Short mmCIF file of C-alpha atoms in Angstrom, two decimals:
data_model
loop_
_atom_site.label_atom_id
_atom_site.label_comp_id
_atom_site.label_asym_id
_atom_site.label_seq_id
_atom_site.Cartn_x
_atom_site.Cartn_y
_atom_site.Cartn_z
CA UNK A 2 89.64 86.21 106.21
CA UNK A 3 92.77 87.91 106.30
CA UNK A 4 95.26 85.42 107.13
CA UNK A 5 95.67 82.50 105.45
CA UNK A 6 98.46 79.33 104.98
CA UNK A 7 100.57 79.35 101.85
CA UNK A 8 102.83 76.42 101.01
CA UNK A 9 105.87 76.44 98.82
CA UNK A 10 106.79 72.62 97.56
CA UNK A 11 110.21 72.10 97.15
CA UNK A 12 111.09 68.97 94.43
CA UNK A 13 113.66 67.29 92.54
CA UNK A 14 111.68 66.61 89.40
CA UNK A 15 112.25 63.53 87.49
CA UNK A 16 111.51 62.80 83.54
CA UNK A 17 108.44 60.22 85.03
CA UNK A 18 105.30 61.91 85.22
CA UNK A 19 103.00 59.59 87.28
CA UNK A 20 106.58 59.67 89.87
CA UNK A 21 106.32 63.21 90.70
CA UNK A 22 102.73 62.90 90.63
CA UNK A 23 102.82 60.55 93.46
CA UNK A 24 105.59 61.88 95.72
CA UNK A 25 103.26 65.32 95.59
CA UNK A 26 100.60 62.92 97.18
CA UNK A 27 102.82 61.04 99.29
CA UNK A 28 103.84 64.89 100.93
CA UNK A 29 100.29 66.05 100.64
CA UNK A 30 99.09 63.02 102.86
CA UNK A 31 102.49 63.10 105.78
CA UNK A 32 101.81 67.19 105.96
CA UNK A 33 99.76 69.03 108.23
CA UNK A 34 97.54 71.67 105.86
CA UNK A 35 96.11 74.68 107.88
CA UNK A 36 93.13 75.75 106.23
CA UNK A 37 92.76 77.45 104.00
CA UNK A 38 95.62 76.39 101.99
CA UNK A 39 97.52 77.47 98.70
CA UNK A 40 100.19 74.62 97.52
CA UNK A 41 102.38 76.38 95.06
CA UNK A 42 104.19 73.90 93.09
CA UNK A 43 107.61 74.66 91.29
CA UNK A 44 108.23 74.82 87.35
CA UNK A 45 108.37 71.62 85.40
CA UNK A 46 106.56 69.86 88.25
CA UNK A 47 105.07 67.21 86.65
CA UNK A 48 108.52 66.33 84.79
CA UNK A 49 111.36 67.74 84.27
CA UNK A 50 112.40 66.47 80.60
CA UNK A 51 115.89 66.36 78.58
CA UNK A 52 114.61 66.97 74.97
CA UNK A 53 111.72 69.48 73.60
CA UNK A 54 110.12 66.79 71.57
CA UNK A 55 109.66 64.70 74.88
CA UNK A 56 108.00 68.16 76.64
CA UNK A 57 105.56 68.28 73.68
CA UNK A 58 104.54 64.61 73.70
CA UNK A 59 104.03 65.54 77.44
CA UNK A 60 102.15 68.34 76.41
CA UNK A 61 99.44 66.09 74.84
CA UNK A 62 98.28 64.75 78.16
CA UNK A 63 97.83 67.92 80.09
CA UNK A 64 93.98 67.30 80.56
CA UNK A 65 94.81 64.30 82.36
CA UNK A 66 97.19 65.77 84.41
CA UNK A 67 94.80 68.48 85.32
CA UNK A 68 92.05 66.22 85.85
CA UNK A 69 94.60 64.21 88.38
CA UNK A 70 95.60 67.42 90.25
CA UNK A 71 91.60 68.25 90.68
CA UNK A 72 91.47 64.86 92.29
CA UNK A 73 94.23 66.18 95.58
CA UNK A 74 92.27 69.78 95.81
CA UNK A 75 89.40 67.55 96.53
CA UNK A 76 91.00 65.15 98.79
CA UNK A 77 92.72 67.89 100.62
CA UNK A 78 90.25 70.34 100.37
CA UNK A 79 93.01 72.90 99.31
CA UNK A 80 94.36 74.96 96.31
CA UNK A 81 97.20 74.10 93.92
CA UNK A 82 98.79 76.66 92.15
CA UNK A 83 100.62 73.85 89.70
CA UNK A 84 103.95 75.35 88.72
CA UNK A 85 104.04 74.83 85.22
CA UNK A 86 103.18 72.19 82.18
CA UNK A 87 103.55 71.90 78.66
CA UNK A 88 100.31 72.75 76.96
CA UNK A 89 100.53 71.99 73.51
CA UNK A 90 99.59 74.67 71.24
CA UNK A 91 100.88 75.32 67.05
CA UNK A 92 103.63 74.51 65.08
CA UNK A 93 105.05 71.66 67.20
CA UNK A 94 105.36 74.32 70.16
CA UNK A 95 103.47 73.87 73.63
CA UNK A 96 102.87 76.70 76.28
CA UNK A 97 104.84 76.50 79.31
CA UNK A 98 101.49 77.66 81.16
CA UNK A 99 100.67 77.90 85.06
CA UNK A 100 97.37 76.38 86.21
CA UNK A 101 95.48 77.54 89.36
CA UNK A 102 92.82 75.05 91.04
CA UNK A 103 90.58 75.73 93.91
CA UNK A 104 89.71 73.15 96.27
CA UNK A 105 87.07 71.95 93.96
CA UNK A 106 89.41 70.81 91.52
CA UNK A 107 88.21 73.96 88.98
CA UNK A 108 91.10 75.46 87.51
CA UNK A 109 90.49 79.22 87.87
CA UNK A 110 93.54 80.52 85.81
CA UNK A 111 95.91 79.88 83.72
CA UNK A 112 99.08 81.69 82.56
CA UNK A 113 101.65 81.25 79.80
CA UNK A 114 105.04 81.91 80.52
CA UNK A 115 106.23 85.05 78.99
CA UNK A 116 109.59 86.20 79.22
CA UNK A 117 111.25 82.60 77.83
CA UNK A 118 114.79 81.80 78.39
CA UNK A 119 117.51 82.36 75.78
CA UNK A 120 120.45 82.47 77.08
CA UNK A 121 124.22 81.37 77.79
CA UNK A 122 124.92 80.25 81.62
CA UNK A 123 128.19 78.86 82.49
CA UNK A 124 126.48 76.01 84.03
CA UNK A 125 127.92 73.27 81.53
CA UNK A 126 124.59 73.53 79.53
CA UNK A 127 125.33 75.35 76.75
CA UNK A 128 123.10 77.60 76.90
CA UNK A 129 119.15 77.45 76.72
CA UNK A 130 117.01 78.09 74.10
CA UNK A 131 113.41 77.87 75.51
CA UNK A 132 111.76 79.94 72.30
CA UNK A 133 112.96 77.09 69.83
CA UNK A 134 110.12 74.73 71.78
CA UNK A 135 107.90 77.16 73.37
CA UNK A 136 105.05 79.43 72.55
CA UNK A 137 105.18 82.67 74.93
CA UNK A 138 102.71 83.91 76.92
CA UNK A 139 100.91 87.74 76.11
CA UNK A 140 98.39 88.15 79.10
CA UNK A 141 98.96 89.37 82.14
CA UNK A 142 96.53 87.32 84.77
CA UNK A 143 95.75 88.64 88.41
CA UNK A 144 92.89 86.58 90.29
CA UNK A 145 90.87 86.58 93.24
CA UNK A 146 91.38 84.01 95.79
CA UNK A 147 90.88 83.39 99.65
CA UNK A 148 94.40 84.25 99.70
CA UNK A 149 94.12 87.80 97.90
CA UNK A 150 94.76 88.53 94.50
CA UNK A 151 97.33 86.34 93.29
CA UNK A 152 99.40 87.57 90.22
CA UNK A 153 100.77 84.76 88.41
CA UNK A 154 104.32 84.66 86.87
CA UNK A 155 107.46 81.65 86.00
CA UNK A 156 111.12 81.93 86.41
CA UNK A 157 112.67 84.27 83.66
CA UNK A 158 109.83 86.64 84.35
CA UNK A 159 110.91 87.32 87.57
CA UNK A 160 114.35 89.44 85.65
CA UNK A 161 111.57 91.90 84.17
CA UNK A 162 109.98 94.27 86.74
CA UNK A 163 107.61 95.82 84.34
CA UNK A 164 105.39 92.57 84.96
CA UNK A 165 105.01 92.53 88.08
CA UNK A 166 104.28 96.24 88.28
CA UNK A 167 101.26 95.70 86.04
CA UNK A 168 100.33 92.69 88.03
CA UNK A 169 100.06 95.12 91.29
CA UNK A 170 98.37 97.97 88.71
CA UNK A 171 95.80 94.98 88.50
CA UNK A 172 95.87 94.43 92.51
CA UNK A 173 97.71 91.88 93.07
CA UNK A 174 98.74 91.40 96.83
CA UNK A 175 100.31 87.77 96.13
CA UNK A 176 102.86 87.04 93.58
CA UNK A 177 103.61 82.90 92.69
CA UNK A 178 106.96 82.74 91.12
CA UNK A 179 107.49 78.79 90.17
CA UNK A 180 110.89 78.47 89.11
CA UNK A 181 113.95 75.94 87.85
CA UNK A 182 116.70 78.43 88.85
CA UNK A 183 120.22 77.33 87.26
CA UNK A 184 122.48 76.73 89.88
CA UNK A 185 124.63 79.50 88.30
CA UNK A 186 122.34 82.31 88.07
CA UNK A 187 120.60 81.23 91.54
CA UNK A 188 123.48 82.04 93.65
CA UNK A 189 123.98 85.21 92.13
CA UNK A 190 120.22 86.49 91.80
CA UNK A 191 117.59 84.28 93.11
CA UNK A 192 117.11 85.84 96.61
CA UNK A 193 117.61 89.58 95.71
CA UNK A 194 115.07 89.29 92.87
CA UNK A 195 112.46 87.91 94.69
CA UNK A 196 113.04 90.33 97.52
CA UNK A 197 112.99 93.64 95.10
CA UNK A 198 109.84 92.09 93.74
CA UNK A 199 108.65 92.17 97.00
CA UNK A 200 109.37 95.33 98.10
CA UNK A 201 109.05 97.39 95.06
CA UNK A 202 104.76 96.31 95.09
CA UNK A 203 104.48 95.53 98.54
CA UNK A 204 103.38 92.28 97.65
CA UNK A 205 103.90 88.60 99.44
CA UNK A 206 105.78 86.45 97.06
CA UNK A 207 106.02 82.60 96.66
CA UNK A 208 108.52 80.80 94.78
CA UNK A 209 108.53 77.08 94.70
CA UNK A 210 111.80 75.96 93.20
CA UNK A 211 113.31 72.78 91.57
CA UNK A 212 116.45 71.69 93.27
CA UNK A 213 119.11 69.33 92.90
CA UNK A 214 120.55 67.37 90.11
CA UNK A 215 117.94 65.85 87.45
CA UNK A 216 117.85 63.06 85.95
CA UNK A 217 117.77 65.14 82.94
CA UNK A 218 121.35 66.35 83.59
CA UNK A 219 120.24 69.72 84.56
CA UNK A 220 121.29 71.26 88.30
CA UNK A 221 118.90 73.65 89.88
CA UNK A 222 119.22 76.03 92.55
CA UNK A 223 116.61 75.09 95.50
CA UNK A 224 116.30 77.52 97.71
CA UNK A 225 112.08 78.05 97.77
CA UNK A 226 111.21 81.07 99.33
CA UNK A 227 108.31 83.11 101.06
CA UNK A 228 108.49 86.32 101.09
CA UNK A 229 106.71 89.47 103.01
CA UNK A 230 105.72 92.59 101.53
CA UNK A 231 108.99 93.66 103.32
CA UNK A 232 111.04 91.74 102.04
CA UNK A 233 111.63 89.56 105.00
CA UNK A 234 112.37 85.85 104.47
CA UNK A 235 109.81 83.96 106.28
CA UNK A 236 110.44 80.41 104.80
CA UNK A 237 113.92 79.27 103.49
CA UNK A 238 113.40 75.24 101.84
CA UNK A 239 117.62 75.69 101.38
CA UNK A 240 118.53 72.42 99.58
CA UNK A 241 115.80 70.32 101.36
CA UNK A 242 113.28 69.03 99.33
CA UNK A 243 109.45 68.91 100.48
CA UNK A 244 107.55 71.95 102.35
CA UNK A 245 108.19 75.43 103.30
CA UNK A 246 104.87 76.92 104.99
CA UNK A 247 103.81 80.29 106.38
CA UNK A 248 101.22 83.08 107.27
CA UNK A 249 100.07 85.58 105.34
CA UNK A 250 98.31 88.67 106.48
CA UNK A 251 96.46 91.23 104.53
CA UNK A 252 95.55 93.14 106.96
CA UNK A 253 99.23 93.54 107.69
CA UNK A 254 100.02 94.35 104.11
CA UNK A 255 97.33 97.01 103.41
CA UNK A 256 98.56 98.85 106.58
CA UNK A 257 102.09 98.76 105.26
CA UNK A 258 100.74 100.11 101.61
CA UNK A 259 98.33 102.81 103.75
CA UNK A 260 101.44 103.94 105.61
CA UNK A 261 104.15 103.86 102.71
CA UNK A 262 101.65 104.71 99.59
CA UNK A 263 104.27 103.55 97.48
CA UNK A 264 101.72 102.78 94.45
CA UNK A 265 100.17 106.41 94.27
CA UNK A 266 103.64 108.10 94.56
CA UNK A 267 104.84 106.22 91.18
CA UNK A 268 105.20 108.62 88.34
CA UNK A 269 105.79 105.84 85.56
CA UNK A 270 102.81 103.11 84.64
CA UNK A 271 103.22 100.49 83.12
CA UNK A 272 102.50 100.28 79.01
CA UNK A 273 103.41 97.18 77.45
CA UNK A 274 101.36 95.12 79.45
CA UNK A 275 98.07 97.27 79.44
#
């Protein structure tokens, strides 16, 4: 099947797990899921916490969480692509990783975050240090799916193109970009990021976004997109929280790659992530 339904999920995360948990259900059950259906969730879904040692206590609980999400793929008969969750891993650190679940409840992939986010935003923050509290990532995961190869990636990693060149070295055809965009740095990059991403590998791209202000005290810039392998916006969420939906179309994209061979013309491959 070549075209299939892909669903970015637009939220306002709190700091209360079983909360966000149950407003995902609560806009699982009022919308109408074409099937087959991919429901990409944004970063820090399942809560959106103020201090690092809360995010590891968090991080202590992920089978649950999992075993929870399973529970909707079954009830919905769909996919989740679950944003990310702290996974706890060594030295007091967790994994900021990605989880993929077919409509079985199996969790096909996983990814760990890894570009992490040090840096100074003139959002009122202060800056961020995500490496003080989180372990990053090495592999670079690509999976099959009813919806194409889907190349996994989180926020930050969206700044470094050498990923998601290797991701399309690997085949990917969809890339999942969860994200908790500052406000700051949203304005100025979000869209024209996502759309070079696009573009550069031919590639549909979803990124499910945190928006709003958090009860954490963080602001985040919203604006969930879908993307085509042109570049075109086909779903804006804007500030609105909930679901963005489209099409995709393989058929369409492997006509645009056979036509514009942009992947056999590169002279420069990817190393780092071999």
């Amino acid at each position: 099947m070549s075209i299939s339904h892909v669903i970015a999920v637009q939220m306002c995360s709190t700091m209360n797990p079983e909360k966000n948990y149950l407003q995902l259900k609560q806009w699982l059950s009022d919308f109408n899921l074409e099937k087959p259906a991919l429901v990409c969730l944004p970063e820090t879904w399942l809560a959106f916490m103020k201090t690092a040692e809360q995010s590891l206590s968090l991080s202590k609980q992920y089978d649950y969480w999992i075993t929870k999400l399973g529970q909707l793929c079954r009830e919905f008969n769909i996919w989740i692509a679950a944003g990310t969750m702290p996974v706890c891993g060594e030295q007091n650190k967790y994994y900021a990783a990605s989880f993929l679940l077919n409509e079985k409840g199996d969790v096909v992939a996983r990814y760990n975050k890894i570009h992490l986010f040090d840096a100074d935003v003139a959002d009122g923050s202060g800056g961020y240090r995500e490496s003080k509290s989180t372990i990053a990532g090495t592999d670079v995961v690509v999976v099959d799916s009813p919806f194409g190869k889907i190349g996994l990636s989180v926020c930050y990693d969206l700044r470094f193109a050498g990923l998601f060149q290797a991701m399309r070295e690997q085949g990917a055809e969809l890339f999942l970009v969860p994200s908790a965009f500052t406000t700051a740095t949203g304005q100025a990059h979000w869209t024209p990021l996502l759309q070079a991403r696009a573009i550069e590998n031919q590639c549909y791209v979803v990124a499910a976004a945190q928006c709003g202000e958090h009860e954490n005290g963080r602001k985040t810039h919203g604006h969930s997109l879908i993307l085509s392998p042109w570049g075109d916006i086909m779903a804006d969420a804007q500030q609105t929280l909930g679901f963005i939906s489209a099409q995709i179309d393989l058929a369409q994209l492997h006509q645009l790659r056979t036509d514009m061979p942009v992947q056999i013309h590169n002279r420069f491959k990817s190393e780092f992530y071999e």
